[in-house]
Coordinates of C-alpha atoms and ligand atoms in Angstrom, one line a residue:
M1 CA 0.0 0.0 0.0
S2 CA 1.2 3.5 -0.6
E3 CA 2.7 5.5 2.3
A4 CA 0.3 8.3 1.8
C5 CA -2.6 5.9 2.4
Q6 CA -1.0 3.9 5.2
E7 CA -0.6 6.9 7.5
P8 CA -3.1 9.5 6.6
G9 CA -1.5 13.0 6.5
A10 CA 1.9 11.6 7.6
G11 CA 4.8 13.7 6.2
A12 CA 2.4 15.8 4.2
C13 CA 3.8 19.2 3.2
E14 CA 1.5 22.2 2.9
V15 CA 2.4 25.8 2.2
G16 CA -1.1 27.3 1.7
S17 CA -2.2 28.3 -1.8
V18 CA -0.1 30.1 -4.4
D19 CA -1.3 32.4 -7.1
I20 CA 0.0 31.5 -10.6
L21 CA -1.2 34.0 -13.3
G22 CA -4.5 34.5 -11.4
L23 CA -5.1 30.9 -10.6
R24 CA -5.1 29.5 -7.1
V25 CA -2.9 26.4 -6.8
H26 CA -2.8 24.5 -3.5
G27 CA 0.7 24.0 -2.0
V28 CA 0.4 20.3 -1.2
D29 CA 2.7 17.4 -2.0
M30 CA 1.4 14.0 -2.9
A31 CA 0.7 13.0 0.8
G32 CA -1.0 16.3 1.4
A33 CA -3.2 15.9 -1.7
V34 CA -4.3 12.4 -0.7
S35 CA -5.0 13.7 2.8
R36 CA -7.2 16.4 1.4
V37 CA -9.1 13.9 -0.8
R38 CA -9.7 11.7 2.3
E39 CA -11.1 14.7 4.2
M40 CA -13.5 15.4 1.3
L41 CA -14.7 11.8 1.4
L42 CA -15.1 11.9 5.2
A43 CA -17.1 15.2 4.9
D44 CA -19.5 13.2 2.7
D45 CA -21.5 16.3 2.0
R46 CA -21.4 17.0 -1.7
A47 CA -19.4 16.3 -4.9
H48 CA -15.9 17.8 -4.7
Q49 CA -13.7 18.7 -7.6
V50 CA -9.9 18.2 -7.9
V51 CA -8.2 20.0 -10.8
T52 CA -4.7 18.8 -12.0
L53 CA -3.4 22.0 -13.5
N54 CA -0.8 22.3 -16.3
S55 CA 0.6 25.2 -18.2
E56 CA -1.7 24.7 -21.3
M57 CA -4.8 24.9 -19.2
A58 CA -3.4 27.9 -17.4
M59 CA -3.0 29.7 -20.7
I60 CA -6.5 28.8 -21.9
A61 CA -7.8 30.2 -18.6
R62 CA -6.2 33.6 -19.2
H63 CA -8.7 34.2 -22.0
D64 CA -11.5 32.1 -20.6
R65 CA -13.0 33.6 -17.5
D66 CA -15.4 30.6 -17.0
L67 CA -12.5 28.2 -17.0
A68 CA -10.6 30.5 -14.5
A69 CA -13.6 30.5 -12.3
I70 CA -13.9 26.7 -12.4
I71 CA -10.2 26.3 -11.5
N72 CA -10.5 28.9 -8.7
G73 CA -13.7 27.3 -7.4
A74 CA -12.3 23.8 -7.2
D75 CA -11.8 22.1 -3.8
L76 CA -8.2 21.2 -4.7
V77 CA -5.9 22.3 -7.5
V78 CA -2.6 20.5 -7.7
P79 CA 0.3 21.2 -10.1
D80 CA 0.1 18.4 -12.7
G81 CA 2.9 19.9 -14.9
A82 CA 6.5 20.8 -14.1
G83 CA 5.9 24.2 -15.7
V84 CA 3.5 25.1 -12.9
V85 CA 6.0 24.2 -10.2
W86 CA 8.7 26.2 -12.1
A87 CA 6.4 29.2 -12.3
S88 CA 5.8 29.0 -8.5
R89 CA 9.6 29.2 -7.9
V90 CA 10.1 32.1 -10.4
L91 CA 7.3 34.0 -8.7
G92 CA 8.9 33.5 -5.3
R93 CA 6.1 31.3 -3.9
P94 CA 7.4 27.8 -4.4
L95 CA 5.0 24.9 -4.4
P96 CA 6.4 21.9 -2.5
A97 CA 6.2 19.3 -5.4
R98 CA 4.7 18.4 -8.7
V99 CA 1.6 16.2 -8.2
A100 CA 0.9 14.6 -11.6
G101 CA -2.7 13.5 -12.2
F102 CA -1.5 10.0 -13.2
D103 CA 0.5 9.6 -10.0
L104 CA -2.3 11.0 -7.8
M105 CA -4.6 8.4 -9.4
Q106 CA -2.1 5.6 -8.6
E107 CA -2.0 6.7 -4.9
L108 CA -5.8 7.1 -4.7
V109 CA -6.6 3.7 -6.2
A110 CA -4.3 2.1 -3.7
C111 CA -6.1 3.9 -0.9
A112 CA -9.5 3.0 -2.5
A113 CA -8.5 -0.7 -2.4
A114 CA -7.5 -0.5 1.2
E115 CA -10.4 1.5 2.4
D116 CA -13.1 0.1 0.1
W117 CA -13.9 3.3 -1.7
P118 CA -15.7 2.3 -4.9
V119 CA -14.2 4.0 -8.0
F120 CA -15.7 5.0 -11.3
L121 CA -13.6 5.5 -14.4
L122 CA -15.1 8.0 -16.9
G123 CA -13.4 8.9 -20.1
A124 CA -11.2 7.8 -23.1
A125 CA -12.4 6.0 -26.2
P126 CA -14.9 3.1 -25.9
G127 CA -13.4 0.0 -24.3
V128 CA -10.4 1.8 -22.8
A129 CA -12.0 2.4 -19.3
E130 CA -13.0 -1.2 -19.2
E131 CA -9.5 -2.4 -20.1
A132 CA -8.0 0.0 -17.5
A133 CA -10.5 -1.3 -14.9
A134 CA -9.5 -4.9 -15.6
R135 CA -5.8 -4.1 -15.2
L136 CA -6.3 -2.2 -12.0
A137 CA -8.5 -4.9 -10.5
A138 CA -5.8 -7.5 -11.4
R139 CA -3.2 -5.4 -9.6
L140 CA -5.3 -4.4 -6.6
P141 CA -7.5 -7.3 -5.6
G142 CA -9.4 -5.2 -3.0
L143 CA -10.4 -2.5 -5.5
R144 CA -14.1 -2.1 -6.1
I145 CA -14.7 -0.8 -9.6
A146 CA -18.2 0.7 -9.3
G147 CA -18.5 1.4 -13.1
T148 CA -16.9 2.7 -16.3
H149 CA -18.1 4.8 -19.2
H150 CA -16.2 6.2 -22.2
G151 CA -15.7 9.9 -22.6
F152 CA -17.3 10.5 -26.1
F153 CA -20.9 10.7 -25.1
R154 CA -23.3 13.4 -26.6
D155 CA -24.6 16.3 -24.6
Q156 CA -28.0 14.7 -24.5
D157 CA -26.6 11.6 -22.8
E158 CA -25.0 13.6 -20.0
Q159 CA -27.8 13.1 -17.6
A160 CA -27.7 9.3 -18.2
V161 CA -24.0 9.3 -17.5
V162 CA -24.5 11.2 -14.2
A163 CA -27.4 8.9 -13.2
R164 CA -25.1 5.9 -13.9
I165 CA -22.3 7.3 -11.7
N166 CA -24.8 8.1 -8.9
A167 CA -26.4 4.6 -9.1
S168 CA -23.0 3.0 -9.0
G169 CA -22.3 4.3 -5.4
A170 CA -18.8 5.5 -6.5
R171 CA -16.9 7.6 -4.0
L172 CA -14.0 8.5 -6.3
V173 CA -14.7 9.4 -9.9
F174 CA -11.7 9.6 -12.2
V175 CA -12.6 11.9 -15.1
A176 CA -10.3 11.3 -17.9
M177 CA -11.5 13.4 -20.8
G178 CA -8.5 15.7 -21.2
A179 CA -8.2 19.2 -19.8
P180 CA -10.3 21.4 -19.8
R181 CA -13.2 19.3 -21.0
Q182 CA -13.0 17.1 -17.9
D183 CA -12.9 20.1 -15.6
R184 CA -15.9 21.8 -17.3
W185 CA -17.8 18.5 -17.2
T186 CA -17.2 18.1 -13.4
A187 CA -18.0 21.7 -12.6
G188 CA -21.2 21.5 -14.7
N189 CA -22.4 18.3 -13.0
R190 CA -21.2 18.8 -9.4
G191 CA -24.6 19.8 -8.3
R192 CA -26.2 16.6 -9.6
L193 CA -23.6 14.1 -8.5
R194 CA -23.9 12.4 -5.1
P195 CA -21.2 13.0 -2.5
S196 CA -17.9 11.9 -4.0
V197 CA -14.6 13.3 -5.2
C198 CA -14.1 13.9 -9.0
I199 CA -10.5 14.1 -10.1
G200 CA -9.4 15.2 -13.6
V201 CA -6.8 12.8 -14.8
G202 CA -6.3 13.6 -18.5
G203 CA -5.0 10.6 -20.6
S204 CA -4.4 8.4 -17.6
L205 CA -6.8 5.7 -18.7
D206 CA -5.0 5.2 -22.0
V207 CA -1.8 4.6 -20.0
L208 CA -3.5 2.3 -17.5
A209 CA -5.0 0.3 -20.4
G210 CA -1.6 0.0 -22.0
R211 CA -2.5 2.1 -25.1
A212 CA -0.1 4.9 -24.3
S213 CA 3.1 5.2 -22.3
R214 CA 4.4 7.6 -19.8
A215 CA 7.7 9.3 -19.9
P216 CA 10.5 7.5 -18.0
K217 CA 10.7 8.7 -14.4
W218 CA 14.0 10.5 -14.9
M219 CA 12.5 12.6 -17.7
G220 CA 9.5 13.5 -15.6
E221 CA 11.8 14.5 -12.7
M222 CA 13.9 16.7 -14.9
G223 CA 10.7 18.4 -16.2
F224 CA 11.0 16.9 -19.7
E225 CA 7.8 14.9 -19.8
W226 CA 6.5 17.4 -22.5
L227 CA 9.4 16.4 -24.8
Y228 CA 8.7 12.7 -24.5
R229 CA 5.0 13.4 -25.3
L230 CA 6.0 15.6 -28.3
V231 CA 8.2 12.8 -29.7
R232 CA 5.5 10.2 -29.2
E233 CA 2.7 12.4 -30.5
P234 CA 4.0 15.1 -32.8
R235 CA 0.5 16.3 -33.5
R236 CA 0.6 17.8 -30.0
F237 CA 3.1 20.4 -31.3
V238 CA 0.6 23.3 -31.6
R239 CA -0.9 22.6 -28.2
M240 CA 2.6 22.5 -26.7
L241 CA 3.4 26.0 -27.8
A242 CA 1.4 26.9 -24.8
L243 CA 4.4 26.0 -22.6
P244 CA 6.8 28.7 -23.9
R245 CA 3.9 31.2 -23.9
F246 CA 3.2 30.3 -20.3
M247 CA 6.9 30.7 -19.4
L248 CA 7.0 34.1 -21.0
Q249 CA 3.9 35.3 -19.1
V250 CA 5.4 34.1 -15.9
L251 CA 8.7 35.9 -16.5
A252 CA 6.8 39.1 -17.5
E253 CA 4.9 38.9 -14.2
R254 CA 8.1 38.4 -12.3
F255 CA 9.6 41.5 -13.9
A256 CA 6.5 43.5 -13.2
M257 CA 6.7 42.4 -9.5
Q258 CA 10.3 43.4 -9.4
R259 CA 9.6 46.9 -10.9
H260 CA 6.8 47.4 -8.4
K261 CA 9.1 46.7 -5.5
E262 CA 11.8 49.2 -6.8
Ligands
UDP1 N1 -11.2 12.2 -24.4 C1 -12.5 11.9 -24.0 N2 -13.5 12.6 -24.5 C2 -13.3 13.7 -25.4 C3 -12.0 14.0 -25.7 C4 -11.0 13.3 -25.2 O1 -12.7 11.0 -23.2 O2 -14.3 14.3 -25.8 C5 -10.1 11.5 -23.8 C6 -9.1 10.9 -24.9 O3 -9.6 9.7 -25.4 C7 -7.9 10.7 -24.0 C8 -8.0 11.9 -23.0 O4 -9.4 12.3 -23.0 O5 -7.9 9.5 -23.3 C9 -7.1 13.1 -23.3 O6 -5.9 12.7 -23.2 P1 -4.7 13.9 -23.2 O7 -3.4 13.1 -23.1 O8 -4.9 14.7 -24.5 O9 -5.1 14.8 -22.0 P2 -4.2 15.7 -21.1 O10 -3.5 14.7 -20.2 O11 -3.2 16.4 -22.0 O12 -5.2 16.6 -20.5

């Protein structure tokens, strides 16, 4: 079992929240994030939203006030991308660690198996969530998969998807429809979902199902996961231009802060 799950809150590092280009990011490391999710489940009062923020999403939110409001209204926002952690350091308010959505999901499914929290996998192409569920169940025998659904449903089927999640009794809902679609979906349906925690996890189901691979650990640790994804999926090139644009915005803000001080 993961350490974060074995000793709730043990060794968790929290530094309050940090403003990155107008977006509130919570200063938690992995243990702290798991601990926050546990608190939300114990509160058992409503559907909670966890956003895994990367620089691409932060750039979209600069011109999309609705998305910025969704991010700032989430119960927990963790830095999914190395760019967000880098930005926090440049702006002089360092976040303790990167908390990648895929890694957070790995920790939470281990906790779910130990604590009997039923999980729902929502997203990816038809068949992928089922394959991911089968592989997770094989690895974690105590894990209760409450249900699965692909992420390519029509707007008119949205109510049926919500009803299915509610009927499943899921406590953790992994929403893997890519950012920001997954975050808009969660925000739009929070009021209709039964008490649970919805976590945006991007392409994680593709990786769990063995249809995509993650960058080697060393690349992730050095902040080069984007390069790995670019080589594997060159069609992401245009989307990835958000990263240098994000870095320039952060540097501009840093210079503005400096000028203000002088
Ligand atoms: N996806 C989905 N519904 C959609 C669009 C995308 O379920 O309407 C899925 C897609 O199949 C993939 C994931 O969302 O599994 C997006 O993965 P990506 O790596 O692009 O997301 P990111 O991690 O960059 O947010």
